[in-house]
PDB file of C-alpha atoms and ligand atoms in Angstrom:
ATOM      1  CA  UNK A  24     -49.671 -63.730  -9.693  1.00  0.00           C
ATOM      2  CA  UNK A  25     -49.417 -67.301  -9.443  1.00  0.00           C
ATOM      3  CA  UNK A  26     -51.220 -68.447  -6.529  1.00  0.00           C
ATOM      4  CA  UNK A  27     -49.764 -71.070  -3.981  1.00  0.00           C
ATOM      5  CA  UNK A  28     -51.200 -74.450  -4.185  1.00  0.00           C
ATOM      6  CA  UNK A  29     -48.284 -77.000  -2.780  1.00  0.00           C
ATOM      7  CA  UNK A  30     -49.596 -78.002   0.757  1.00  0.00           C
ATOM      8  CA  UNK A  31     -45.667 -79.453   1.445  1.00  0.00           C
ATOM      9  CA  UNK A  32     -44.830 -75.384   1.464  1.00  0.00           C
ATOM     10  CA  UNK A  33     -43.111 -74.100   4.634  1.00  0.00           C
ATOM     11  CA  UNK A  34     -44.192 -70.800   5.338  1.00  0.00           C
ATOM     12  CA  UNK A  35     -46.148 -69.941   8.511  1.00  0.00           C
ATOM     13  CA  UNK A  36     -45.145 -66.266   9.269  1.00  0.00           C
ATOM     14  CA  UNK A  37     -47.890 -65.771  11.517  1.00  0.00           C
ATOM     15  CA  UNK A  38     -46.775 -68.780  13.690  1.00  0.00           C
ATOM     16  CA  UNK A  39     -43.008 -69.401  14.465  1.00  0.00           C
ATOM     17  CA  UNK A  40     -41.666 -71.230  11.295  1.00  0.00           C
ATOM     18  CA  UNK A  41     -41.184 -68.978   7.923  1.00  0.00           C
ATOM     19  CA  UNK A  42     -39.529 -71.734   6.123  1.00  0.00           C
ATOM     20  CA  UNK A  43     -37.305 -71.774   2.847  1.00  0.00           C
ATOM     21  CA  UNK A  44     -37.643 -68.474   0.154  1.00  0.00           C
ATOM     22  CA  UNK A  45     -36.009 -68.527  -2.494  1.00  0.00           C
ATOM     23  CA  UNK A  46     -35.415 -65.169  -4.160  1.00  0.00           C
ATOM     24  CA  UNK A  47     -35.238 -65.660  -8.540  1.00  0.00           C
ATOM     25  CA  UNK A  48     -34.078 -62.939 -10.997  1.00  0.00           C
ATOM     26  CA  UNK A  49     -31.681 -61.723 -13.328  1.00  0.00           C
ATOM     27  CA  UNK A  50     -28.231 -59.611 -11.847  1.00  0.00           C
ATOM     28  CA  UNK A  51     -29.421 -56.625 -10.108  1.00  0.00           C
ATOM     29  CA  UNK A  52     -33.580 -57.356 -10.214  1.00  0.00           C
ATOM     30  CA  UNK A  53     -33.173 -55.909  -6.562  1.00  0.00           C
ATOM     31  CA  UNK A  54     -32.516 -59.377  -4.937  1.00  0.00           C
ATOM     32  CA  UNK A  55     -30.020 -58.788  -2.462  1.00  0.00           C
ATOM     33  CA  UNK A  56     -32.228 -55.590  -1.371  1.00  0.00           C
ATOM     34  CA  UNK A  57     -35.718 -57.661  -0.775  1.00  0.00           C
ATOM     35  CA  UNK A  58     -33.495 -60.565   1.189  1.00  0.00           C
ATOM     36  CA  UNK A  59     -32.124 -58.103   3.998  1.00  0.00           C
ATOM     37  CA  UNK A  60     -35.655 -56.372   4.282  1.00  0.00           C
ATOM     38  CA  UNK A  61     -37.488 -60.192   4.275  1.00  0.00           C
ATOM     39  CA  UNK A  62     -34.551 -61.105   6.588  1.00  0.00           C
ATOM     40  CA  UNK A  63     -34.616 -58.111   9.058  1.00  0.00           C
ATOM     41  CA  UNK A  64     -38.831 -58.182   9.147  1.00  0.00           C
ATOM     42  CA  UNK A  65     -39.220 -62.222   9.631  1.00  0.00           C
ATOM     43  CA  UNK A  66     -35.980 -62.703  11.335  1.00  0.00           C
ATOM     44  CA  UNK A  67     -34.489 -65.400   9.169  1.00  0.00           C
ATOM     45  CA  UNK A  68     -30.931 -65.237   7.670  1.00  0.00           C
ATOM     46  CA  UNK A  69     -29.954 -64.377   4.155  1.00  0.00           C
ATOM     47  CA  UNK A  70     -28.039 -66.720   2.575  1.00  0.00           C
ATOM     48  CA  UNK A  71     -26.296 -65.116  -0.820  1.00  0.00           C
ATOM     49  CA  UNK A  72     -24.264 -67.443  -2.732  1.00  0.00           C
ATOM     50  CA  UNK A  73     -22.820 -64.515  -4.323  1.00  0.00           C
ATOM     51  CA  UNK A  74     -21.830 -62.863  -0.893  1.00  0.00           C
ATOM     52  CA  UNK A  75     -20.405 -65.902   0.656  1.00  0.00           C
ATOM     53  CA  UNK A  76     -17.941 -66.534  -2.919  1.00  0.00           C
ATOM     54  CA  UNK A  77     -17.024 -62.557  -2.862  1.00  0.00           C
ATOM     55  CA  UNK A  78     -16.158 -63.069   1.064  1.00  0.00           C
ATOM     56  CA  UNK A  79     -13.957 -66.362  -0.076  1.00  0.00           C
ATOM     57  CA  UNK A  80     -12.823 -64.326  -2.506  1.00  0.00           C
ATOM     58  CA  UNK A  81     -11.464 -61.397  -0.525  1.00  0.00           C
ATOM     59  CA  UNK A  82      -9.836 -63.914   2.445  1.00  0.00           C
ATOM     60  CA  UNK A  83      -8.393 -65.926  -0.495  1.00  0.00           C
ATOM     61  CA  UNK A  84      -9.344 -69.576   0.533  1.00  0.00           C
ATOM     62  CA  UNK A  85      -9.205 -72.354  -1.769  1.00  0.00           C
ATOM     63  CA  UNK A  86     -12.382 -72.111  -2.846  1.00  0.00           C
ATOM     64  CA  UNK A  87     -12.337 -67.815  -3.374  1.00  0.00           C
ATOM     65  CA  UNK A  88      -8.801 -68.745  -5.693  1.00  0.00           C
ATOM     66  CA  UNK A  89     -10.906 -70.737  -7.921  1.00  0.00           C
ATOM     67  CA  UNK A  90     -13.837 -68.852  -8.102  1.00  0.00           C
ATOM     68  CA  UNK A  91     -12.570 -65.802  -8.343  1.00  0.00           C
ATOM     69  CA  UNK A  92     -12.247 -65.740 -12.453  1.00  0.00           C
ATOM     70  CA  UNK A  93     -15.439 -67.489 -12.909  1.00  0.00           C
ATOM     71  CA  UNK A  94     -16.710 -64.521 -11.035  1.00  0.00           C
ATOM     72  CA  UNK A  95     -14.989 -61.409 -13.019  1.00  0.00           C
ATOM     73  CA  UNK A  96     -15.942 -63.102 -16.373  1.00  0.00           C
ATOM     74  CA  UNK A  97     -19.557 -63.584 -15.369  1.00  0.00           C
ATOM     75  CA  UNK A  98     -19.924 -66.750 -15.599  1.00  0.00           C
ATOM     76  CA  UNK A  99     -21.158 -69.374 -13.276  1.00  0.00           C
ATOM     77  CA  UNK A 100     -18.860 -71.132 -10.766  1.00  0.00           C
ATOM     78  CA  UNK A 101     -19.485 -74.564 -10.766  1.00  0.00           C
ATOM     79  CA  UNK A 102     -22.572 -76.978  -9.395  1.00  0.00           C
ATOM     80  CA  UNK A 103     -20.769 -78.919  -7.046  1.00  0.00           C
ATOM     81  CA  UNK A 104     -18.592 -76.266  -5.502  1.00  0.00           C
ATOM     82  CA  UNK A 105     -22.039 -73.911  -4.957  1.00  0.00           C
ATOM     83  CA  UNK A 106     -23.948 -76.919  -3.414  1.00  0.00           C
ATOM     84  CA  UNK A 107     -21.360 -77.775  -1.124  1.00  0.00           C
ATOM     85  CA  UNK A 108     -21.036 -74.385   0.452  1.00  0.00           C
ATOM     86  CA  UNK A 109     -25.066 -74.123   0.532  1.00  0.00           C
ATOM     87  CA  UNK A 110     -24.965 -77.308   2.167  1.00  0.00           C
ATOM     88  CA  UNK A 111     -22.438 -76.261   4.738  1.00  0.00           C
ATOM     89  CA  UNK A 112     -24.488 -73.078   5.568  1.00  0.00           C
ATOM     90  CA  UNK A 113     -27.505 -74.941   5.677  1.00  0.00           C
ATOM     91  CA  UNK A 114     -26.144 -76.595   9.151  1.00  0.00           C
ATOM     92  CA  UNK A 115     -25.946 -73.460  10.827  1.00  0.00           C
ATOM     93  CA  UNK A 116     -28.127 -73.010  13.839  1.00  0.00           C
ATOM     94  CA  UNK A 117     -29.495 -69.807  12.463  1.00  0.00           C
ATOM     95  CA  UNK A 118     -31.691 -72.016   9.861  1.00  0.00           C
ATOM     96  CA  UNK A 119     -33.690 -73.373  12.345  1.00  0.00           C
ATOM     97  CA  UNK A 120     -36.787 -70.961  11.346  1.00  0.00           C
ATOM     98  CA  UNK A 121     -36.429 -71.288   7.577  1.00  0.00           C
ATOM     99  CA  UNK A 122     -34.216 -69.313   5.643  1.00  0.00           C
ATOM    100  CA  UNK A 123     -33.634 -66.784   2.117  1.00  0.00           C
ATOM    101  CA  UNK A 124     -31.851 -67.893  -0.744  1.00  0.00           C
ATOM    102  CA  UNK A 125     -30.272 -65.106  -2.501  1.00  0.00           C
ATOM    103  CA  UNK A 126     -28.681 -65.879  -5.715  1.00  0.00           C
ATOM    104  CA  UNK A 127     -29.488 -70.050  -5.228  1.00  0.00           C
ATOM    105  CA  UNK A 128     -30.536 -72.249  -7.236  1.00  0.00           C
ATOM    106  CA  UNK A 129     -29.409 -70.887 -10.162  1.00  0.00           C
ATOM    107  CA  UNK A 130     -29.238 -73.957 -13.115  1.00  0.00           C
ATOM    108  CA  UNK A 131     -31.703 -76.630 -13.033  1.00  0.00           C
ATOM    109  CA  UNK A 132     -29.236 -79.075 -11.418  1.00  0.00           C
ATOM    110  CA  UNK A 133     -28.856 -76.957  -8.262  1.00  0.00           C
ATOM    111  CA  UNK A 134     -32.926 -76.656  -8.285  1.00  0.00           C
ATOM    112  CA  UNK A 135     -32.935 -80.473  -8.384  1.00  0.00           C
ATOM    113  CA  UNK A 136     -30.115 -80.935  -5.739  1.00  0.00           C
ATOM    114  CA  UNK A 137     -31.933 -78.385  -3.124  1.00  0.00           C
ATOM    115  CA  UNK A 138     -35.640 -80.340  -3.514  1.00  0.00           C
ATOM    116  CA  UNK A 139     -33.308 -83.780  -2.948  1.00  0.00           C
ATOM    117  CA  UNK A 140     -31.277 -81.963   0.082  1.00  0.00           C
ATOM    118  CA  UNK A 141     -34.375 -80.262   1.687  1.00  0.00           C
ATOM    119  CA  UNK A 142     -36.127 -83.865   1.640  1.00  0.00           C
ATOM    120  CA  UNK A 143     -33.228 -85.500   3.276  1.00  0.00           C
ATOM    121  CA  UNK A 144     -33.092 -82.656   5.753  1.00  0.00           C
ATOM    122  CA  UNK A 145     -37.095 -83.540   6.406  1.00  0.00           C
ATOM    123  CA  UNK A 146     -36.486 -87.254   6.718  1.00  0.00           C
ATOM    124  CA  UNK A 147     -33.955 -86.564   9.252  1.00  0.00           C
ATOM    125  CA  UNK A 148     -35.982 -84.573  11.444  1.00  0.00           C
ATOM    126  CA  UNK A 149     -39.123 -87.019  11.436  1.00  0.00           C
ATOM    127  CA  UNK A 150     -41.429 -86.764  14.539  1.00  0.00           C
ATOM    128  CA  UNK A 151     -40.265 -83.145  14.902  1.00  0.00           C
ATOM    129  CA  UNK A 152     -42.697 -80.820  12.862  1.00  0.00           C
ATOM    130  CA  UNK A 153     -41.413 -77.223  13.364  1.00  0.00           C
ATOM    131  CA  UNK A 154     -38.390 -78.654  12.342  1.00  0.00           C
ATOM    132  CA  UNK A 155     -39.783 -79.988   9.218  1.00  0.00           C
ATOM    133  CA  UNK A 156     -41.348 -77.050   8.226  1.00  0.00           C
ATOM    134  CA  UNK A 157     -38.283 -74.892   8.131  1.00  0.00           C
ATOM    135  CA  UNK A 158     -36.554 -76.872   5.753  1.00  0.00           C
ATOM    136  CA  UNK A 159     -40.179 -77.787   3.571  1.00  0.00           C
ATOM    137  CA  UNK A 160     -40.299 -77.231   0.176  1.00  0.00           C
ATOM    138  CA  UNK A 161     -39.543 -73.758  -0.762  1.00  0.00           C
ATOM    139  CA  UNK A 162     -41.673 -70.895  -2.226  1.00  0.00           C
ATOM    140  CA  UNK A 163     -40.235 -68.909  -5.092  1.00  0.00           C
ATOM    141  CA  UNK A 164     -40.508 -65.040  -5.618  1.00  0.00           C
ATOM    142  CA  UNK A 165     -39.234 -64.311  -9.170  1.00  0.00           C
ATOM    143  CA  UNK A 166     -38.353 -60.755  -9.458  1.00  0.00           C
ATOM    144  CA  UNK A 167     -38.951 -59.610 -12.948  1.00  0.00           C
ATOM    145  CA  UNK A 168     -37.236 -56.252 -14.515  1.00  0.00           C
ATOM    146  CA  UNK A 169     -36.893 -55.103 -18.054  1.00  0.00           C
ATOM    147  CA  UNK A 170     -32.622 -55.353 -19.374  1.00  0.00           C
ATOM    148  CA  UNK A 171     -32.791 -51.275 -19.522  1.00  0.00           C
ATOM    149  CA  UNK A 172     -33.962 -50.620 -16.058  1.00  0.00           C
ATOM    150  CA  UNK A 173     -31.193 -53.397 -14.649  1.00  0.00           C
ATOM    151  CA  UNK A 174     -28.627 -51.830 -16.934  1.00  0.00           C
ATOM    152  CA  UNK A 175     -29.190 -48.525 -14.883  1.00  0.00           C
ATOM    153  CA  UNK A 176     -29.369 -50.180 -11.528  1.00  0.00           C
ATOM    154  CA  UNK A 177     -25.819 -52.016 -12.210  1.00  0.00           C
ATOM    155  CA  UNK A 178     -24.445 -49.169 -13.269  1.00  0.00           C
ATOM    156  CA  UNK A 179     -25.406 -47.180 -10.097  1.00  0.00           C
ATOM    157  CA  UNK A 180     -24.709 -49.742  -7.650  1.00  0.00           C
ATOM    158  CA  UNK A 181     -22.577 -49.046  -4.731  1.00  0.00           C
ATOM    159  CA  UNK A 182     -21.929 -51.348  -1.719  1.00  0.00           C
ATOM    160  CA  UNK A 183     -20.775 -51.136   2.042  1.00  0.00           C
ATOM    161  CA  UNK A 184     -17.897 -53.345   2.297  1.00  0.00           C
ATOM    162  CA  UNK A 185     -18.354 -53.522   5.814  1.00  0.00           C
ATOM    163  CA  UNK A 186     -22.085 -54.226   6.653  1.00  0.00           C
ATOM    164  CA  UNK A 187     -23.553 -55.181   2.727  1.00  0.00           C
ATOM    165  CA  UNK A 188     -25.975 -51.922   2.874  1.00  0.00           C
ATOM    166  CA  UNK A 189     -26.829 -51.460  -0.909  1.00  0.00           C
ATOM    167  CA  UNK A 190     -26.589 -48.479  -2.630  1.00  0.00           C
ATOM    168  CA  UNK A 191     -27.354 -46.990  -5.842  1.00  0.00           C
ATOM    169  CA  UNK A 192     -26.180 -43.271  -6.921  1.00  0.00           C
ATOM    170  CA  UNK A 193     -29.299 -42.547  -8.986  1.00  0.00           C
ATOM    171  CA  UNK A 194     -31.853 -44.101  -7.320  1.00  0.00           C
ATOM    172  CA  UNK A 195     -31.070 -44.960  -3.666  1.00  0.00           C
ATOM    173  CA  UNK A 196     -28.208 -42.565  -2.853  1.00  0.00           C
ATOM    174  CA  UNK A 197     -26.176 -42.563   0.687  1.00  0.00           C
ATOM    175  CA  UNK A 198     -27.261 -39.332   2.482  1.00  0.00           C
ATOM    176  CA  UNK A 199     -23.372 -38.460   2.337  1.00  0.00           C
ATOM    177  CA  UNK A 200     -22.216 -39.132  -1.172  1.00  0.00           C
ATOM    178  CA  UNK A 201     -19.938 -42.155  -1.181  1.00  0.00           C
ATOM    179  CA  UNK A 202     -20.420 -43.053   2.218  1.00  0.00           C
ATOM    180  CA  UNK A 203     -22.328 -45.778   4.117  1.00  0.00           C
ATOM    181  CA  UNK A 204     -25.042 -44.258   6.187  1.00  0.00           C
ATOM    182  CA  UNK A 205     -24.973 -47.384   8.771  1.00  0.00           C
ATOM    183  CA  UNK A 206     -21.240 -46.535   9.477  1.00  0.00           C
ATOM    184  CA  UNK A 207     -19.223 -44.500   7.481  1.00  0.00           C
ATOM    185  CA  UNK A 208     -17.303 -46.986   5.316  1.00  0.00           C
ATOM    186  CA  UNK A 209     -16.469 -45.773   1.931  1.00  0.00           C
ATOM    187  CA  UNK A 210     -18.643 -47.336  -0.467  1.00  0.00           C
ATOM    188  CA  UNK A 211     -17.200 -49.994  -3.659  1.00  0.00           C
ATOM    189  CA  UNK A 212     -18.293 -50.872  -6.960  1.00  0.00           C
ATOM    190  CA  UNK A 213     -18.497 -54.822  -7.513  1.00  0.00           C
ATOM    191  CA  UNK A 214     -15.589 -55.827 -10.226  1.00  0.00           C
ATOM    192  CA  UNK A 215     -18.368 -57.470 -11.959  1.00  0.00           C
ATOM    193  CA  UNK A 216     -20.750 -54.720 -12.397  1.00  0.00           C
ATOM    194  CA  UNK A 217     -18.537 -53.297 -15.234  1.00  0.00           C
ATOM    195  CA  UNK A 218     -20.956 -53.151 -18.417  1.00  0.00           C
ATOM    196  CA  UNK A 219     -18.951 -55.855 -20.473  1.00  0.00           C
ATOM    197  CA  UNK A 220     -18.928 -58.627 -17.626  1.00  0.00           C
ATOM    198  CA  UNK A 221     -22.868 -57.202 -16.837  1.00  0.00           C
ATOM    199  CA  UNK A 222     -23.299 -58.363 -20.930  1.00  0.00           C
ATOM    200  CA  UNK A 223     -22.229 -62.127 -20.038  1.00  0.00           C
ATOM    201  CA  UNK A 224     -23.838 -62.232 -16.491  1.00  0.00           C
ATOM    202  CA  UNK A 225     -27.504 -61.405 -18.434  1.00  0.00           C
ATOM    203  CA  UNK A 226     -26.221 -64.390 -20.942  1.00  0.00           C
ATOM    204  CA  UNK A 227     -25.473 -66.680 -18.092  1.00  0.00           C
ATOM    205  CA  UNK A 228     -28.986 -65.922 -16.712  1.00  0.00           C
ATOM    206  CA  UNK A 229     -30.628 -66.359 -19.734  1.00  0.00           C
ATOM    207  CA  UNK A 230     -29.279 -69.593 -20.401  1.00  0.00           C
ATOM    208  CA  UNK A 231     -29.006 -71.464 -17.301  1.00  0.00           C
ATOM    209  CA  UNK A 232     -30.964 -69.472 -14.675  1.00  0.00           C
ATOM    210  CA  UNK A 233     -34.339 -68.453 -16.821  1.00  0.00           C
ATOM    211  CA  UNK A 234     -35.414 -72.414 -17.325  1.00  0.00           C
ATOM    212  CA  UNK A 235     -36.049 -72.211 -13.488  1.00  0.00           C
ATOM    213  CA  UNK A 236     -39.283 -70.175 -13.609  1.00  0.00           C
ATOM    214  CA  UNK A 237     -40.884 -73.186 -15.768  1.00  0.00           C
ATOM    215  CA  UNK A 238     -39.260 -75.714 -12.668  1.00  0.00           C
ATOM    216  CA  UNK A 239     -40.612 -73.834 -10.475  1.00  0.00           C
ATOM    217  CA  UNK A 240     -44.373 -72.868 -12.270  1.00  0.00           C
ATOM    218  CA  UNK A 241     -44.316 -77.128 -12.762  1.00  0.00           C
ATOM    219  CA  UNK A 242     -44.065 -77.222  -9.407  1.00  0.00           C
ATOM    220  CA  UNK A 243     -46.702 -74.587  -8.433  1.00  0.00           C
ATOM    221  CA  UNK A 244     -44.062 -72.613  -6.022  1.00  0.00           C
ATOM    222  CA  UNK A 245     -43.588 -69.605  -8.495  1.00  0.00           C
ATOM    223  CA  UNK A 246     -44.631 -66.090  -7.035  1.00  0.00           C
ATOM    224  CA  UNK A 247     -44.391 -63.482  -9.798  1.00  0.00           C
ATOM    225  CA  UNK A 248     -43.716 -60.013  -8.388  1.00  0.00           C
ATOM    226  CA  UNK A 249     -42.723 -56.462 -10.899  1.00  0.00           C
ATOM    227  CA  UNK A 250     -39.426 -55.707  -9.566  1.00  0.00           C
ATOM    228  CA  UNK A 251     -39.558 -52.680 -11.331  1.00  0.00           C
ATOM    229  CA  UNK A 252     -41.635 -50.540  -8.794  1.00  0.00           C
ATOM    230  CA  UNK A 253     -39.968 -48.407  -6.084  1.00  0.00           C
ATOM    231  CA  UNK A 254     -38.645 -50.675  -3.231  1.00  0.00           C
ATOM    232  CA  UNK A 255     -41.321 -50.771  -0.654  1.00  0.00           C
ATOM    233  CA  UNK A 256     -43.925 -51.666  -3.302  1.00  0.00           C
ATOM    234  CA  UNK A 257     -41.857 -54.402  -4.315  1.00  0.00           C
ATOM    235  CA  UNK A 258     -41.492 -55.248  -0.321  1.00  0.00           C
ATOM    236  CA  UNK A 259     -45.096 -54.995  -0.068  1.00  0.00           C
ATOM    237  CA  UNK A 260     -45.880 -57.366  -2.780  1.00  0.00           C
ATOM    238  CA  UNK A 261     -42.932 -60.088  -1.620  1.00  0.00           C
ATOM    239  CA  UNK A 262     -44.586 -59.810   2.107  1.00  0.00           C
ATOM    240  CA  UNK A 263     -47.811 -60.384   1.048  1.00  0.00           C
ATOM    241  CA  UNK A 264     -47.175 -63.294  -1.042  1.00  0.00           C
ATOM    242  CA  UNK A 265     -45.194 -64.665   1.915  1.00  0.00           C
ATOM    243  CA  UNK A 266     -47.603 -64.047   4.249  1.00  0.00           C
ATOM    244  CA  UNK A 267     -50.748 -65.622   1.913  1.00  0.00           C
ATOM    245  CA  UNK A 268     -48.881 -68.908   0.686  1.00  0.00           C
ATOM    246  CA  UNK A 269     -50.483 -72.098   1.990  1.00  0.00           C
ATOM    247  CA  UNK A 270     -49.915 -72.705   5.327  1.00  0.00           C
ATOM    248  CA  UNK A 271     -48.641 -76.488   6.772  1.00  0.00           C
TER     249      UNK A 271
HETATM  250  P1  AP5 B 329     -24.436 -62.193  -7.281  1.00  0.00           P
HETATM  251  O1  AP5 B 329     -23.874 -61.923  -6.230  1.00  0.00           O
HETATM  252  O2  AP5 B 329     -25.505 -63.435  -6.807  1.00  0.00           O
HETATM  253  O3  AP5 B 329     -25.470 -61.551  -8.502  1.00  0.00           O
HETATM  254  P2  AP5 B 329     -26.312 -61.448  -9.375  1.00  0.00           P
HETATM  255  O4  AP5 B 329     -27.521 -62.428  -9.237  1.00  0.00           O
HETATM  256  O5  AP5 B 329     -26.202 -61.174 -10.380  1.00  0.00           O
HETATM  257  O6  AP5 B 329     -27.420 -60.296  -8.621  1.00  0.00           O
HETATM  258  P3  AP5 B 329     -26.690 -59.021  -7.710  1.00  0.00           P
HETATM  259  O7  AP5 B 329     -26.119 -58.823  -6.504  1.00  0.00           O
HETATM  260  O8  AP5 B 329     -25.802 -58.323  -8.974  1.00  0.00           O
HETATM  261  O9  AP5 B 329     -28.191 -58.181  -8.281  1.00  0.00           O
HETATM  262  P4  AP5 B 329     -29.122 -58.535  -6.852  1.00  0.00           P
HETATM  263  O10 AP5 B 329     -30.458 -58.939  -7.832  1.00  0.00           O
HETATM  264  O11 AP5 B 329     -29.055 -58.952  -5.113  1.00  0.00           O
HETATM  265  O12 AP5 B 329     -29.779 -56.839  -6.918  1.00  0.00           O
HETATM  266  P5  AP5 B 329     -29.703 -55.699  -5.827  1.00  0.00           P
HETATM  267  O13 AP5 B 329     -30.632 -55.716  -4.593  1.00  0.00           O
HETATM  268  O14 AP5 B 329     -28.294 -55.373  -5.540  1.00  0.00           O
HETATM  269  O15 AP5 B 329     -23.472 -63.164  -8.041  1.00  0.00           O
HETATM  270  C1  AP5 B 329     -22.330 -62.810  -8.198  1.00  0.00           C
HETATM  271  C2  AP5 B 329     -21.179 -64.187  -9.166  1.00  0.00           C
HETATM  272  O16 AP5 B 329     -20.982 -64.789  -7.994  1.00  0.00           O
HETATM  273  C3  AP5 B 329     -22.193 -64.645 -10.249  1.00  0.00           C
HETATM  274  O17 AP5 B 329     -21.958 -64.138 -11.408  1.00  0.00           O
HETATM  275  C4  AP5 B 329     -21.517 -66.272 -10.565  1.00  0.00           C
HETATM  276  O18 AP5 B 329     -20.175 -65.873 -10.722  1.00  0.00           O
HETATM  277  C5  AP5 B 329     -21.264 -66.029  -8.636  1.00  0.00           C
HETATM  278  N1  AP5 B 329     -22.278 -66.681  -8.160  1.00  0.00           N
HETATM  279  C6  AP5 B 329     -23.166 -66.775  -6.902  1.00  0.00           C
HETATM  280  N2  AP5 B 329     -24.279 -67.613  -6.943  1.00  0.00           N
HETATM  281  C7  AP5 B 329     -23.990 -68.331  -7.495  1.00  0.00           C
HETATM  282  C8  AP5 B 329     -24.879 -69.817  -8.051  1.00  0.00           C
HETATM  283  N3  AP5 B 329     -25.478 -71.107  -7.096  1.00  0.00           N
HETATM  284  N4  AP5 B 329     -24.394 -71.068  -8.997  1.00  0.00           N
HETATM  285  C9  AP5 B 329     -22.909 -70.360  -9.803  1.00  0.00           C
HETATM  286  N5  AP5 B 329     -22.475 -69.158  -9.434  1.00  0.00           N
HETATM  287  C10 AP5 B 329     -22.972 -68.064  -8.635  1.00  0.00           C
HETATM  288  O19 AP5 B 329     -29.608 -54.507  -6.214  1.00  0.00           O
HETATM  289  C11 AP5 B 329     -28.757 -53.520  -7.302  1.00  0.00           C
HETATM  290  C12 AP5 B 329     -29.336 -52.229  -7.546  1.00  0.00           C
HETATM  291  O20 AP5 B 329     -30.489 -51.600  -7.785  1.00  0.00           O
HETATM  292  C13 AP5 B 329     -28.751 -51.996  -5.948  1.00  0.00           C
HETATM  293  O21 AP5 B 329     -28.068 -50.240  -6.618  1.00  0.00           O
HETATM  294  C14 AP5 B 329     -30.074 -50.915  -5.704  1.00  0.00           C
HETATM  295  O22 AP5 B 329     -30.250 -49.663  -4.756  1.00  0.00           O
HETATM  296  C15 AP5 B 329     -31.051 -50.963  -6.790  1.00  0.00           C
HETATM  297  N6  AP5 B 329     -32.386 -51.301  -6.348  1.00  0.00           N
HETATM  298  C16 AP5 B 329     -32.916 -52.632  -6.085  1.00  0.00           C
HETATM  299  N7  AP5 B 329     -34.031 -52.891  -5.785  1.00  0.00           N
HETATM  300  C17 AP5 B 329     -34.747 -51.255  -6.614  1.00  0.00           C
HETATM  301  C18 AP5 B 329     -36.015 -51.141  -6.645  1.00  0.00           C
HETATM  302  N8  AP5 B 329     -37.044 -51.594  -6.281  1.00  0.00           N
HETATM  303  N9  AP5 B 329     -35.714 -50.129  -7.374  1.00  0.00           N
HETATM  304  C19 AP5 B 329     -34.873 -48.922  -7.431  1.00  0.00           C
HETATM  305  N10 AP5 B 329     -33.423 -49.573  -7.495  1.00  0.00           N
HETATM  306  C20 AP5 B 329     -33.494 -50.637  -6.869  1.00  0.00           C
END
């Protein structure tokens, strides 16, 4: 695991501000699973660009209509659309102590946009140190998982259309087969979890997202966690990384 060195990183877990956290990793690495645990523990929102896009597709909004076919092919939605979507979300009041970005950024231009946008937010909050810490330079947690493990996770994944809880028929089954433990809703399979679409998503990850590892490593912000461990072990390492990061 790489040590955090940047003094500008905005995580202050024992105080009030947590700051931005990015979860980086291939499809089915466990980003959503860990993001929900971090969100519940630290009281900051999970911002999943995949979930926001899927909700737009379900509601047949203009954004959803533009994104649907792209997502079904396993390709990435345009940087411009996704950055606009994230900019809107970061305006919401629940981001005041920080936020977890799950599935964003996913390309180098998105990462550059995010750095510039956070800088702009900090400038707008000059004089308010707490507000500036909430949008400080992000800590990036990379979940490292082998291809064959990803494939098993993808084929077994089911999620609750009502509350978003994630299950896996092989690895994390619900108590009653096919229904959500929390609200009893019938669990669903994502259309892009079909094996041929997964192959395309992996291609997009390797070509467009993997360069972010060097981008963040070069800026001293990358923390690598073995994502093949049980959920609780991954969670413990991610939490310890968040807690031990340089305080402002
Ligand atoms: P998105 O929804 O972000 O999909 P993804 O990145 O491919 O990630 P997943 O949601 O598939 O997996 P995950 O890492 O969250 O794993 P999970 O926790 O569910 O994006 C979908 C699409 O939207 C993209 O293809 C693209 O088109 C578009 N998009 C989104 N963001 C974009 C962006 N920024 N730019 C452009 N386009 C964008 O876990 C997976 C399974 O494994 C579950 O069944 C879970 O129970 C199980 N599991 C998790 N952790 C463990 C563990 N430690 N041990 C055992 N099982 C585990």
